[in-house]
mmCIF file of C-alpha atoms and ligand atoms in Angstrom:
data_model
loop_
_atom_site.group_PDB
_atom_site.id
_atom_site.type_symbol
_atom_site.label_atom_id
_atom_site.label_comp_id
_atom_site.label_asym_id
_atom_site.label_seq_id
_atom_site.Cartn_x
_atom_site.Cartn_y
_atom_site.Cartn_z
ATOM 1 C CA UNK Y 1 19.168 -61.481 29.168
ATOM 2 C CA UNK Y 2 22.136 -59.626 29.562
ATOM 3 C CA UNK Y 3 22.651 -57.829 33.088
ATOM 4 C CA UNK Y 4 21.538 -54.191 33.068
ATOM 5 C CA UNK Y 5 22.411 -53.135 36.727
ATOM 6 C CA UNK Y 6 25.146 -53.831 39.462
ATOM 7 C CA UNK Y 7 21.932 -53.771 41.936
ATOM 8 C CA UNK Y 8 18.479 -54.158 42.112
ATOM 9 C CA UNK Y 9 17.237 -52.983 45.281
ATOM 10 C CA UNK Y 10 14.036 -54.177 46.731
ATOM 11 C CA UNK Y 11 12.192 -51.026 48.473
ATOM 12 C CA UNK Y 12 12.833 -47.592 48.387
ATOM 13 C CA UNK Y 13 12.700 -46.878 52.096
ATOM 14 C CA UNK Y 14 15.411 -45.380 54.099
ATOM 15 C CA UNK Y 15 17.471 -48.487 53.857
ATOM 16 C CA UNK Y 16 17.223 -48.591 49.871
ATOM 17 C CA UNK Y 17 17.713 -45.312 49.391
ATOM 18 C CA UNK Y 18 21.328 -44.966 51.583
ATOM 19 C CA UNK Y 19 22.432 -48.344 49.459
ATOM 20 C CA UNK Y 20 21.412 -46.681 46.331
ATOM 21 C CA UNK Y 21 22.974 -43.119 46.599
ATOM 22 C CA UNK Y 22 26.006 -45.117 48.104
ATOM 23 C CA UNK Y 23 26.653 -47.367 45.203
ATOM 24 C CA UNK Y 24 25.855 -44.515 42.519
ATOM 25 C CA UNK Y 25 28.604 -42.388 44.251
ATOM 26 C CA UNK Y 26 31.266 -45.400 43.759
ATOM 27 C CA UNK Y 27 30.058 -45.443 39.958
ATOM 28 C CA UNK Y 28 27.596 -48.599 40.371
ATOM 29 C CA UNK Y 29 24.249 -48.518 38.317
ATOM 30 C CA UNK Y 30 21.171 -49.648 40.114
ATOM 31 C CA UNK Y 31 17.784 -49.999 40.128
ATOM 32 C CA UNK Y 32 15.032 -49.384 42.899
ATOM 33 C CA UNK Y 33 11.818 -50.867 43.060
ATOM 34 C CA UNK Y 34 8.810 -50.575 45.308
ATOM 35 C CA UNK Y 35 5.259 -52.022 45.829
ATOM 36 C CA UNK Y 36 3.962 -48.907 47.102
ATOM 37 C CA UNK Y 37 2.880 -46.037 44.544
ATOM 38 C CA UNK Y 38 5.351 -43.583 46.623
ATOM 39 C CA UNK Y 39 8.909 -43.322 47.675
ATOM 40 C CA UNK Y 40 10.189 -43.110 51.076
ATOM 41 C CA UNK Y 41 8.825 -46.138 52.988
ATOM 42 C CA UNK Y 42 7.057 -45.802 55.959
ATOM 43 C CA UNK Y 43 8.927 -42.332 56.488
ATOM 44 C CA UNK Y 44 6.824 -41.131 53.580
ATOM 45 C CA UNK Y 45 5.177 -37.878 54.505
ATOM 46 C CA UNK Y 46 2.619 -35.629 52.434
ATOM 47 C CA UNK Y 47 1.349 -32.360 52.485
ATOM 48 C CA UNK Y 48 -1.967 -31.721 53.742
ATOM 49 C CA UNK Y 49 -3.327 -28.177 54.681
ATOM 50 C CA UNK Y 50 0.125 -27.137 53.709
ATOM 51 C CA UNK Y 51 1.260 -29.599 56.887
ATOM 52 C CA UNK Y 52 3.900 -32.237 56.371
ATOM 53 C CA UNK Y 53 1.741 -35.317 57.643
ATOM 54 C CA UNK Y 54 3.820 -38.308 58.567
ATOM 55 C CA UNK Y 55 1.425 -40.706 56.835
ATOM 56 C CA UNK Y 56 2.799 -43.867 58.393
ATOM 57 C CA UNK Y 57 3.285 -42.796 62.065
ATOM 58 C CA UNK Y 58 5.687 -39.740 63.186
ATOM 59 C CA UNK Y 59 9.128 -39.884 62.443
ATOM 60 C CA UNK Y 60 11.734 -37.571 64.583
ATOM 61 C CA UNK Y 61 15.226 -38.035 63.851
ATOM 62 C CA UNK Y 62 17.539 -38.088 66.465
ATOM 63 C CA UNK Y 63 21.221 -39.838 66.812
ATOM 64 C CA UNK Y 64 24.383 -39.983 68.572
ATOM 65 C CA UNK Y 65 26.119 -40.632 65.811
ATOM 66 C CA UNK Y 66 27.744 -37.140 64.347
ATOM 67 C CA UNK Y 67 28.793 -39.223 61.244
ATOM 68 C CA UNK Y 68 24.887 -40.225 60.568
ATOM 69 C CA UNK Y 69 23.937 -36.714 61.185
ATOM 70 C CA UNK Y 70 26.173 -35.185 58.639
ATOM 71 C CA UNK Y 71 25.095 -37.676 56.604
ATOM 72 C CA UNK Y 72 21.586 -37.101 56.441
ATOM 73 C CA UNK Y 73 22.584 -32.961 56.637
ATOM 74 C CA UNK Y 74 23.421 -33.139 53.028
ATOM 75 C CA UNK Y 75 19.957 -34.276 52.155
ATOM 76 C CA UNK Y 76 18.153 -31.825 53.963
ATOM 77 C CA UNK Y 77 17.871 -28.932 56.772
ATOM 78 C CA UNK Y 78 17.096 -30.317 59.923
ATOM 79 C CA UNK Y 79 14.897 -27.773 61.982
ATOM 80 C CA UNK Y 80 15.067 -27.639 65.548
ATOM 81 C CA UNK Y 81 11.929 -29.924 66.963
ATOM 82 C CA UNK Y 82 12.728 -31.601 70.062
ATOM 83 C CA UNK Y 83 10.446 -34.621 70.936
ATOM 84 C CA UNK Y 84 8.816 -34.014 74.350
ATOM 85 C CA UNK Y 85 5.563 -36.002 74.300
ATOM 86 C CA UNK Y 86 2.811 -35.666 76.970
ATOM 87 C CA UNK Y 87 0.977 -38.150 78.591
ATOM 88 C CA UNK Y 88 -2.601 -37.988 78.841
ATOM 89 C CA UNK Y 89 -3.629 -40.725 82.207
ATOM 90 C CA UNK Y 90 -7.894 -40.360 82.272
ATOM 91 C CA UNK Y 91 -7.150 -36.123 82.077
ATOM 92 C CA UNK Y 92 -4.094 -36.137 84.420
ATOM 93 C CA UNK Y 93 -0.934 -34.397 82.335
ATOM 94 C CA UNK Y 94 2.723 -35.704 82.793
ATOM 95 C CA UNK Y 95 5.584 -35.139 81.003
ATOM 96 C CA UNK Y 96 8.025 -37.720 79.347
ATOM 97 C CA UNK Y 97 10.093 -39.258 79.563
ATOM 98 C CA UNK Y 98 10.348 -40.120 83.116
ATOM 99 C CA UNK Y 99 12.220 -37.110 84.632
ATOM 100 C CA UNK Y 100 11.763 -34.667 87.712
ATOM 101 C CA UNK Y 101 8.826 -33.143 86.115
ATOM 102 C CA UNK Y 102 7.188 -36.294 85.928
ATOM 103 C CA UNK Y 103 7.950 -37.376 89.366
ATOM 104 C CA UNK Y 104 6.873 -34.189 90.976
ATOM 105 C CA UNK Y 105 3.581 -33.930 89.314
ATOM 106 C CA UNK Y 106 3.328 -37.840 90.147
ATOM 107 C CA UNK Y 107 4.289 -37.671 93.812
ATOM 108 C CA UNK Y 108 4.938 -33.944 94.829
ATOM 109 C CA UNK Y 109 8.857 -34.336 95.070
ATOM 110 C CA UNK Y 110 10.733 -31.607 94.626
ATOM 111 C CA UNK Y 111 14.763 -32.772 94.445
ATOM 112 C CA UNK Y 112 16.571 -35.612 92.709
ATOM 113 C CA UNK Y 113 16.760 -36.917 96.140
ATOM 114 C CA UNK Y 114 13.403 -37.010 96.772
ATOM 115 C CA UNK Y 115 12.714 -38.704 93.692
ATOM 116 C CA UNK Y 116 14.982 -41.472 94.053
ATOM 117 C CA UNK Y 117 14.158 -42.038 97.500
ATOM 118 C CA UNK Y 118 10.527 -42.502 96.271
ATOM 119 C CA UNK Y 119 10.928 -44.458 93.318
ATOM 120 C CA UNK Y 120 13.214 -46.633 96.002
ATOM 121 C CA UNK Y 121 10.350 -47.317 98.083
ATOM 122 C CA UNK Y 122 7.931 -47.953 95.537
ATOM 123 C CA UNK Y 123 10.042 -50.851 94.210
ATOM 124 C CA UNK Y 124 11.199 -52.290 97.003
ATOM 125 C CA UNK Y 125 8.615 -54.733 97.452
ATOM 126 C CA UNK Y 126 8.931 -55.681 93.782
ATOM 127 C CA UNK Y 127 12.625 -55.286 93.094
ATOM 128 C CA UNK Y 128 13.969 -58.223 91.055
ATOM 129 C CA UNK Y 129 17.806 -58.872 90.349
ATOM 130 C CA UNK Y 130 17.419 -59.635 86.736
ATOM 131 C CA UNK Y 131 14.311 -58.334 85.072
ATOM 132 C CA UNK Y 132 13.285 -60.877 82.922
ATOM 133 C CA UNK Y 133 10.296 -59.219 81.587
ATOM 134 C CA UNK Y 134 9.000 -55.479 80.415
ATOM 135 C CA UNK Y 135 7.126 -55.481 83.694
ATOM 136 C CA UNK Y 136 9.898 -56.258 86.115
ATOM 137 C CA UNK Y 137 12.101 -54.067 84.324
ATOM 138 C CA UNK Y 138 9.804 -51.112 84.610
ATOM 139 C CA UNK Y 139 8.935 -51.311 87.931
ATOM 140 C CA UNK Y 140 12.994 -51.562 88.742
ATOM 141 C CA UNK Y 141 13.242 -48.527 86.842
ATOM 142 C CA UNK Y 142 10.570 -46.223 88.232
ATOM 143 C CA UNK Y 143 8.255 -47.818 90.672
ATOM 144 C CA UNK Y 144 4.838 -49.247 90.459
ATOM 145 C CA UNK Y 145 2.801 -45.882 90.151
ATOM 146 C CA UNK Y 146 4.450 -44.838 86.984
ATOM 147 C CA UNK Y 147 4.288 -48.455 85.930
ATOM 148 C CA UNK Y 148 0.501 -48.390 86.625
ATOM 149 C CA UNK Y 149 -0.329 -44.946 85.126
ATOM 150 C CA UNK Y 150 2.263 -44.290 82.094
ATOM 151 C CA UNK Y 151 3.504 -47.689 81.174
ATOM 152 C CA UNK Y 152 1.064 -50.767 81.337
ATOM 153 C CA UNK Y 153 -2.081 -49.459 79.522
ATOM 154 C CA UNK Y 154 0.004 -47.593 76.560
ATOM 155 C CA UNK Y 155 2.708 -50.782 76.251
ATOM 156 C CA UNK Y 156 -0.083 -53.390 76.268
ATOM 157 C CA UNK Y 157 -2.247 -51.594 73.649
ATOM 158 C CA UNK Y 158 0.555 -51.002 71.570
ATOM 159 C CA UNK Y 159 1.800 -54.444 71.965
ATOM 160 C CA UNK Y 160 -1.338 -56.313 72.553
ATOM 161 C CA UNK Y 161 0.300 -58.392 74.805
ATOM 162 C CA UNK Y 162 0.893 -58.260 78.838
ATOM 163 C CA UNK Y 163 3.547 -56.667 80.114
ATOM 164 C CA UNK Y 164 5.212 -59.718 81.808
ATOM 165 C CA UNK Y 165 5.503 -61.447 78.443
ATOM 166 C CA UNK Y 166 7.091 -59.027 76.313
ATOM 167 C CA UNK Y 167 10.917 -58.231 76.417
ATOM 168 C CA UNK Y 168 12.464 -55.617 79.080
ATOM 169 C CA UNK Y 169 14.597 -54.164 76.039
ATOM 170 C CA UNK Y 170 11.614 -51.998 74.728
ATOM 171 C CA UNK Y 171 11.163 -49.721 77.894
ATOM 172 C CA UNK Y 172 15.232 -49.153 78.097
ATOM 173 C CA UNK Y 173 14.410 -47.440 74.813
ATOM 174 C CA UNK Y 174 12.903 -44.166 77.205
ATOM 175 C CA UNK Y 175 15.183 -42.232 79.079
ATOM 176 C CA UNK Y 176 14.924 -41.780 82.909
ATOM 177 C CA UNK Y 177 16.613 -38.641 84.378
ATOM 178 C CA UNK Y 178 17.336 -36.810 87.640
ATOM 179 C CA UNK Y 179 16.634 -33.343 86.237
ATOM 180 C CA UNK Y 180 13.910 -31.456 84.922
ATOM 181 C CA UNK Y 181 14.567 -32.132 81.019
ATOM 182 C CA UNK Y 182 11.485 -33.281 78.778
ATOM 183 C CA UNK Y 183 13.619 -34.094 75.901
ATOM 184 C CA UNK Y 184 12.695 -37.533 74.633
ATOM 185 C CA UNK Y 185 15.692 -38.700 73.679
ATOM 186 C CA UNK Y 186 19.163 -39.176 74.680
ATOM 187 C CA UNK Y 187 20.526 -38.020 71.720
ATOM 188 C CA UNK Y 188 22.997 -35.036 70.525
ATOM 189 C CA UNK Y 189 21.375 -34.454 67.382
ATOM 190 C CA UNK Y 190 18.057 -34.066 66.694
ATOM 191 C CA UNK Y 191 15.340 -32.753 64.298
ATOM 192 C CA UNK Y 192 12.628 -32.761 61.611
ATOM 193 C CA UNK Y 193 14.029 -32.455 57.898
ATOM 194 C CA UNK Y 194 12.864 -28.930 56.477
ATOM 195 C CA UNK Y 195 10.210 -29.956 53.275
ATOM 196 C CA UNK Y 196 9.619 -33.368 55.082
ATOM 197 C CA UNK Y 197 10.971 -36.824 54.985
ATOM 198 C CA UNK Y 198 9.867 -37.328 51.400
ATOM 199 C CA UNK Y 199 11.758 -34.809 50.032
ATOM 200 C CA UNK Y 200 14.847 -35.635 51.915
ATOM 201 C CA UNK Y 201 14.810 -39.214 50.313
ATOM 202 C CA UNK Y 202 14.075 -38.169 46.699
ATOM 203 C CA UNK Y 203 17.191 -36.037 47.253
ATOM 204 C CA UNK Y 204 18.994 -39.368 48.257
ATOM 205 C CA UNK Y 205 18.138 -40.844 45.094
ATOM 206 C CA UNK Y 206 18.461 -38.242 42.370
ATOM 207 C CA UNK Y 207 19.209 -39.532 39.443
ATOM 208 C CA UNK Y 208 18.350 -43.328 40.247
ATOM 209 C CA UNK Y 209 16.195 -45.153 38.286
ATOM 210 C CA UNK Y 210 13.022 -46.040 40.376
ATOM 211 C CA UNK Y 211 10.125 -48.210 39.385
ATOM 212 C CA UNK Y 212 6.680 -47.828 41.403
ATOM 213 C CA UNK Y 213 3.803 -49.983 41.983
ATOM 214 C CA UNK Y 214 5.697 -53.179 41.394
ATOM 215 C CA UNK Y 215 5.408 -56.470 43.423
ATOM 216 C CA UNK Y 216 9.010 -57.878 43.205
ATOM 217 C CA UNK Y 217 7.540 -61.656 44.018
ATOM 218 C CA UNK Y 218 4.952 -61.263 40.953
ATOM 219 C CA UNK Y 219 8.115 -61.972 38.465
ATOM 220 C CA UNK Y 220 11.007 -62.258 41.022
ATOM 221 C CA UNK Y 221 13.020 -64.307 38.299
ATOM 222 C CA UNK Y 222 12.676 -61.332 36.172
ATOM 223 C CA UNK Y 223 13.733 -58.890 38.624
ATOM 224 C CA UNK Y 224 16.388 -61.192 39.862
ATOM 225 C CA UNK Y 225 17.830 -61.509 36.192
ATOM 226 C CA UNK Y 226 18.260 -57.823 35.676
ATOM 227 C CA UNK Y 227 21.103 -57.287 38.446
ATOM 228 C CA UNK Y 228 24.203 -58.774 39.452
ATOM 229 C CA UNK Y 229 23.104 -58.218 43.480
ATOM 230 C CA UNK Y 230 20.031 -57.568 45.117
ATOM 231 C CA UNK Y 231 19.313 -55.640 48.058
ATOM 232 C CA UNK Y 232 15.892 -57.011 49.690
ATOM 233 C CA UNK Y 233 14.201 -54.635 52.277
ATOM 234 C CA UNK Y 234 11.143 -56.220 52.659
ATOM 235 C CA UNK Y 235 10.052 -58.976 55.133
ATOM 236 C CA UNK Y 236 12.414 -61.584 55.646
ATOM 237 C CA UNK Y 237 10.110 -64.195 55.859
ATOM 238 C CA UNK Y 238 8.157 -63.032 52.595
ATOM 239 C CA UNK Y 239 11.124 -63.484 50.696
ATOM 240 C CA UNK Y 240 11.344 -67.234 51.437
ATOM 241 C CA UNK Y 241 7.753 -67.695 50.925
ATOM 242 C CA UNK Y 242 7.312 -68.152 55.008
ATOM 243 C CA UNK Y 243 8.797 -71.802 54.820
ATOM 244 C CA UNK Y 244 9.301 -71.863 58.465
ATOM 245 C CA UNK Y 245 6.295 -70.155 59.750
ATOM 246 C CA UNK Y 246 4.942 -66.373 59.823
ATOM 247 C CA UNK Y 247 6.814 -63.610 61.581
ATOM 248 C CA UNK Y 248 4.842 -61.584 63.867
ATOM 249 C CA UNK Y 249 4.537 -57.765 63.670
ATOM 250 C CA UNK Y 250 2.407 -54.911 64.971
ATOM 251 C CA UNK Y 251 0.451 -53.048 62.489
ATOM 252 C CA UNK Y 252 -0.877 -49.389 63.201
ATOM 253 C CA UNK Y 253 -3.969 -48.062 62.062
ATOM 254 C CA UNK Y 254 -4.232 -44.160 61.639
ATOM 255 C CA UNK Y 255 -7.563 -42.174 61.743
ATOM 256 C CA UNK Y 256 -6.466 -38.650 60.194
ATOM 257 C CA UNK Y 257 -8.559 -35.498 59.988
ATOM 258 C CA UNK Y 258 -8.289 -31.717 59.294
ATOM 259 C CA UNK Y 259 -9.664 -29.684 62.249
ATOM 260 C CA UNK Y 260 -11.068 -26.234 61.324
ATOM 261 C CA UNK Y 261 -8.923 -24.704 64.535
ATOM 262 C CA UNK Y 262 -5.264 -23.734 64.579
ATOM 263 C CA UNK Y 263 -4.347 -25.803 67.541
ATOM 264 C CA UNK Y 264 -5.893 -28.546 68.819
ATOM 265 C CA UNK Y 265 -3.687 -30.285 71.464
ATOM 266 C CA UNK Y 266 -0.772 -27.661 72.331
ATOM 267 C CA UNK Y 267 1.937 -30.270 71.694
ATOM 268 C CA UNK Y 268 3.036 -33.027 68.660
ATOM 269 C CA UNK Y 269 2.785 -36.148 70.678
ATOM 270 C CA UNK Y 270 0.431 -36.803 73.059
ATOM 271 C CA UNK Y 271 0.150 -40.525 74.701
ATOM 272 C CA UNK Y 272 -2.828 -41.775 75.959
ATOM 273 C CA UNK Y 273 -1.334 -43.899 78.607
ATOM 274 C CA UNK Y 274 -4.695 -45.479 80.206
ATOM 275 C CA UNK Y 275 -6.186 -48.932 79.220
ATOM 276 C CA UNK Y 276 -9.704 -47.774 78.485
ATOM 277 C CA UNK Y 277 -8.942 -45.128 75.300
ATOM 278 C CA UNK Y 278 -8.807 -47.510 72.243
ATOM 279 C CA UNK Y 279 -6.060 -45.570 70.774
ATOM 280 C CA UNK Y 280 -2.325 -45.147 71.874
ATOM 281 C CA UNK Y 281 -1.440 -41.372 71.147
ATOM 282 C CA UNK Y 282 -2.462 -38.311 68.860
ATOM 283 C CA UNK Y 283 -0.251 -36.763 66.438
ATOM 284 C CA UNK Y 284 -0.750 -33.112 65.616
ATOM 285 C CA UNK Y 285 1.693 -32.845 62.563
ATOM 286 C CA UNK Y 286 2.120 -28.890 62.369
ATOM 287 C CA UNK Y 287 3.670 -28.955 65.799
ATOM 288 C CA UNK Y 288 6.829 -30.892 64.311
ATOM 289 C CA UNK Y 289 7.479 -27.509 62.054
ATOM 290 C CA UNK Y 290 6.262 -25.208 64.672
ATOM 291 C CA UNK Y 291 3.394 -24.685 62.114
ATOM 292 C CA UNK Y 292 1.176 -21.660 62.231
ATOM 293 C CA UNK Y 293 -1.406 -22.652 59.387
ATOM 294 C CA UNK Y 294 -5.081 -21.626 60.047
ATOM 295 C CA UNK Y 295 -6.065 -25.157 60.256
ATOM 296 C CA UNK Y 296 -4.547 -28.510 61.848
ATOM 297 C CA UNK Y 297 -4.375 -32.300 60.761
ATOM 298 C CA UNK Y 298 -4.395 -34.842 63.598
ATOM 299 C CA UNK Y 299 -3.984 -38.337 63.364
ATOM 300 C CA UNK Y 300 -5.074 -41.017 66.134
ATOM 301 C CA UNK Y 301 -3.153 -44.049 66.229
ATOM 302 C CA UNK Y 302 -4.703 -47.355 66.960
ATOM 303 C CA UNK Y 303 -1.993 -50.296 67.228
ATOM 304 C CA UNK Y 304 -3.406 -53.549 65.639
ATOM 305 C CA UNK Y 305 -2.106 -57.153 65.440
ATOM 306 C CA UNK Y 306 -0.693 -57.367 61.900
ATOM 307 C CA UNK Y 307 -2.221 -60.126 59.451
ATOM 308 C CA UNK Y 308 -0.791 -61.178 56.235
ATOM 309 C CA UNK Y 309 -1.167 -58.350 53.769
ATOM 310 C CA UNK Y 310 -1.471 -55.447 56.219
ATOM 311 C CA UNK Y 311 1.651 -53.289 56.445
ATOM 312 C CA UNK Y 312 4.271 -54.434 59.004
ATOM 313 C CA UNK Y 313 5.520 -51.807 61.369
ATOM 314 C CA UNK Y 314 7.358 -53.251 64.287
ATOM 315 C CA UNK Y 315 9.011 -56.763 64.648
ATOM 316 C CA UNK Y 316 7.802 -58.451 67.976
ATOM 317 C CA UNK Y 317 11.023 -59.358 69.144
ATOM 318 C CA UNK Y 318 9.672 -61.940 71.846
ATOM 319 C CA UNK Y 319 11.098 -65.282 72.001
ATOM 320 C CA UNK Y 320 8.965 -67.076 69.854
ATOM 321 C CA UNK Y 321 9.869 -64.668 66.879
ATOM 322 C CA UNK Y 322 13.442 -64.412 67.468
ATOM 323 C CA UNK Y 323 14.067 -68.030 67.417
ATOM 324 C CA UNK Y 324 11.985 -68.193 64.307
ATOM 325 C CA UNK Y 325 13.899 -65.204 62.669
ATOM 326 C CA UNK Y 326 17.226 -66.944 63.419
ATOM 327 C CA UNK Y 327 16.335 -69.913 61.175
ATOM 328 C CA UNK Y 328 15.460 -67.220 58.360
ATOM 329 C CA UNK Y 329 18.691 -65.272 58.846
ATOM 330 C CA UNK Y 330 20.803 -68.507 58.344
ATOM 331 C CA UNK Y 331 18.720 -69.361 55.206
ATOM 332 C CA UNK Y 332 19.343 -65.259 54.423
ATOM 333 C CA UNK Y 333 23.186 -66.415 54.856
ATOM 334 C CA UNK Y 334 22.922 -68.881 52.249
ATOM 335 C CA UNK Y 335 21.565 -66.376 49.649
ATOM 336 C CA UNK Y 336 25.133 -65.261 48.117
ATOM 337 C CA UNK Y 337 23.484 -62.885 45.540
ATOM 338 C CA UNK Y 338 21.182 -60.920 47.999
ATOM 339 C CA UNK Y 339 21.755 -58.461 50.742
ATOM 340 C CA UNK Y 340 18.962 -58.360 53.409
ATOM 341 C CA UNK Y 341 18.801 -55.014 55.273
ATOM 342 C CA UNK Y 342 16.378 -52.852 57.511
ATOM 343 C CA UNK Y 343 13.800 -53.063 59.958
ATOM 344 C CA UNK Y 344 11.939 -55.829 57.846
ATOM 345 C CA UNK Y 345 14.534 -57.440 56.235
ATOM 346 C CA UNK Y 346 16.451 -57.848 59.450
ATOM 347 C CA UNK Y 347 13.415 -58.018 61.677
ATOM 348 C CA UNK Y 348 14.476 -55.472 64.130
ATOM 349 C CA UNK Y 349 13.282 -52.540 65.900
ATOM 350 C CA UNK Y 350 15.993 -49.930 64.066
ATOM 351 C CA UNK Y 351 15.412 -46.164 64.402
ATOM 352 C CA UNK Y 352 16.310 -44.210 61.112
ATOM 353 C CA UNK Y 353 20.041 -43.293 62.354
ATOM 354 C CA UNK Y 354 20.628 -47.059 63.154
ATOM 355 C CA UNK Y 355 19.436 -47.718 59.694
ATOM 356 C CA UNK Y 356 21.440 -45.668 58.078
ATOM 357 C CA UNK Y 357 24.395 -46.622 59.824
ATOM 358 C CA UNK Y 358 23.778 -50.237 59.128
ATOM 359 C CA UNK Y 359 23.227 -49.765 55.302
ATOM 360 C CA UNK Y 360 26.635 -47.379 55.332
ATOM 361 C CA UNK Y 361 28.402 -50.534 56.761
ATOM 362 C CA UNK Y 362 27.044 -52.482 54.498
ATOM 363 C CA UNK Y 363 27.675 -50.678 51.360
ATOM 364 C CA UNK Y 364 31.204 -50.387 52.567
ATOM 365 C CA UNK Y 365 31.465 -53.955 53.032
ATOM 366 C CA UNK Y 366 30.077 -55.180 49.817
ATOM 367 C CA UNK Y 367 32.004 -52.755 47.428
ATOM 368 C CA UNK Y 368 35.632 -54.114 48.912
ATOM 369 C CA UNK Y 369 35.027 -57.052 47.806
HETATM 370 N N1 UDP L 1 6.397 -46.376 76.611
HETATM 371 C C1 UDP L 1 5.182 -46.258 77.352
HETATM 372 N N2 UDP L 1 4.471 -45.144 77.871
HETATM 373 C C2 UDP L 1 4.544 -44.242 77.055
HETATM 374 C C3 UDP L 1 5.421 -44.145 75.740
HETATM 375 C C4 UDP L 1 6.252 -45.375 75.638
HETATM 376 O O1 UDP L 1 5.007 -47.497 78.361
HETATM 377 O O2 UDP L 1 3.955 -43.282 77.245
HETATM 378 C C5 UDP L 1 6.765 -47.598 76.238
HETATM 379 C C6 UDP L 1 6.091 -48.963 75.214
HETATM 380 O O3 UDP L 1 6.592 -49.872 76.004
HETATM 381 C C7 UDP L 1 6.731 -48.440 73.977
HETATM 382 C C8 UDP L 1 8.244 -48.113 74.686
HETATM 383 O O4 UDP L 1 8.157 -47.505 75.525
HETATM 384 O O5 UDP L 1 6.525 -49.864 73.120
HETATM 385 C C9 UDP L 1 8.766 -47.500 73.396
HETATM 386 O O6 UDP L 1 7.899 -46.436 72.797
HETATM 387 P P1 UDP L 1 8.537 -45.216 71.780
HETATM 388 O O7 UDP L 1 7.933 -43.976 72.125
HETATM 389 O O8 UDP L 1 9.947 -44.953 71.945
HETATM 390 O O9 UDP L 1 8.069 -46.022 70.776
HETATM 391 P P2 UDP L 1 7.888 -45.438 69.068
HETATM 392 O O10 UDP L 1 7.774 -44.043 69.248
HETATM 393 O O11 UDP L 1 9.000 -46.192 68.481
HETATM 394 O O12 UDP L 1 6.299 -46.176 68.776
#
């Protein structure tokens, strides 16, 4: 069979779309296939009651990388949304990320000095020089009260594992600030694409052939034969038929409902940080775009252990899975025709901006060969 395309791209998510856009710009041909019935992977959004609903979990674009920010702005205009979730701990409301508003509500402290002293006092008994896990890291950073009320319950629900068995880096994603600033991210640029992520992604892949509802593995050899190179963005262990073992993920289940009211919770994101509430957070989608529709759409997010056949969301980067991934990474290097990319292809807890950054780098590298 004659090769028809320069690249076959398996997966129409963000990594695949950036890759496709760039190679097309360079005059190469490509075909995108995806097993789902829609493009955009997990950033897919859908209009319900005239509100953009983030079907696979809320995505807030944020980056410090100017090049990446300019890059996405080619495909969409971004609104001024700044993520500032609130935490609900048994009916007590706290601002996130951990900042002076949080410390004031927790302890009544007014100045940054008072807050620092309070945290020092709190961690004194339990301070460890080199935190080996999330619990130690969290207590080092913000002390016991915040750990107990705002971190432990949420984290254990989200990851299904005790905090002292989780890697410290997960919590390093969250800023700790001694200013009254509720911006969740330390990022220069932030926003949500006007018109939704799906439309943004469709713009990226404009003019590129896409086949949906196609399972690559059902006819892998034939698909491979259609192109010189394959860009594979699915789970890396699935590619190798799980020959070294199955990598673990956390999956998420969403219960989405339309409510006949204008405003349910007054914020896009409310985290339920106690252990008893079965969901981790409630997303009220309209607040991502300052919506004024008469109705509202909310999604309760339930974190679940992933099983083969479920949608994978978060790679579990603990020691066991990291060393298993390492075996797959080495095997992947030997597959000369295949490029592995994205959150699943590289088994990494990537944010969207990082996905774009690595995809752009990879394309450059591949095109210069
Ligand atoms: N986290 C927490 N309490 C919160 C929110 C987050 O303890 O109210 C911790 C938790 O361990 C979580 C991590 O911070 O896994 C990262 O949270 P983030 O909101 O960045 O995760 P994502 O939005 O990617 O699900």
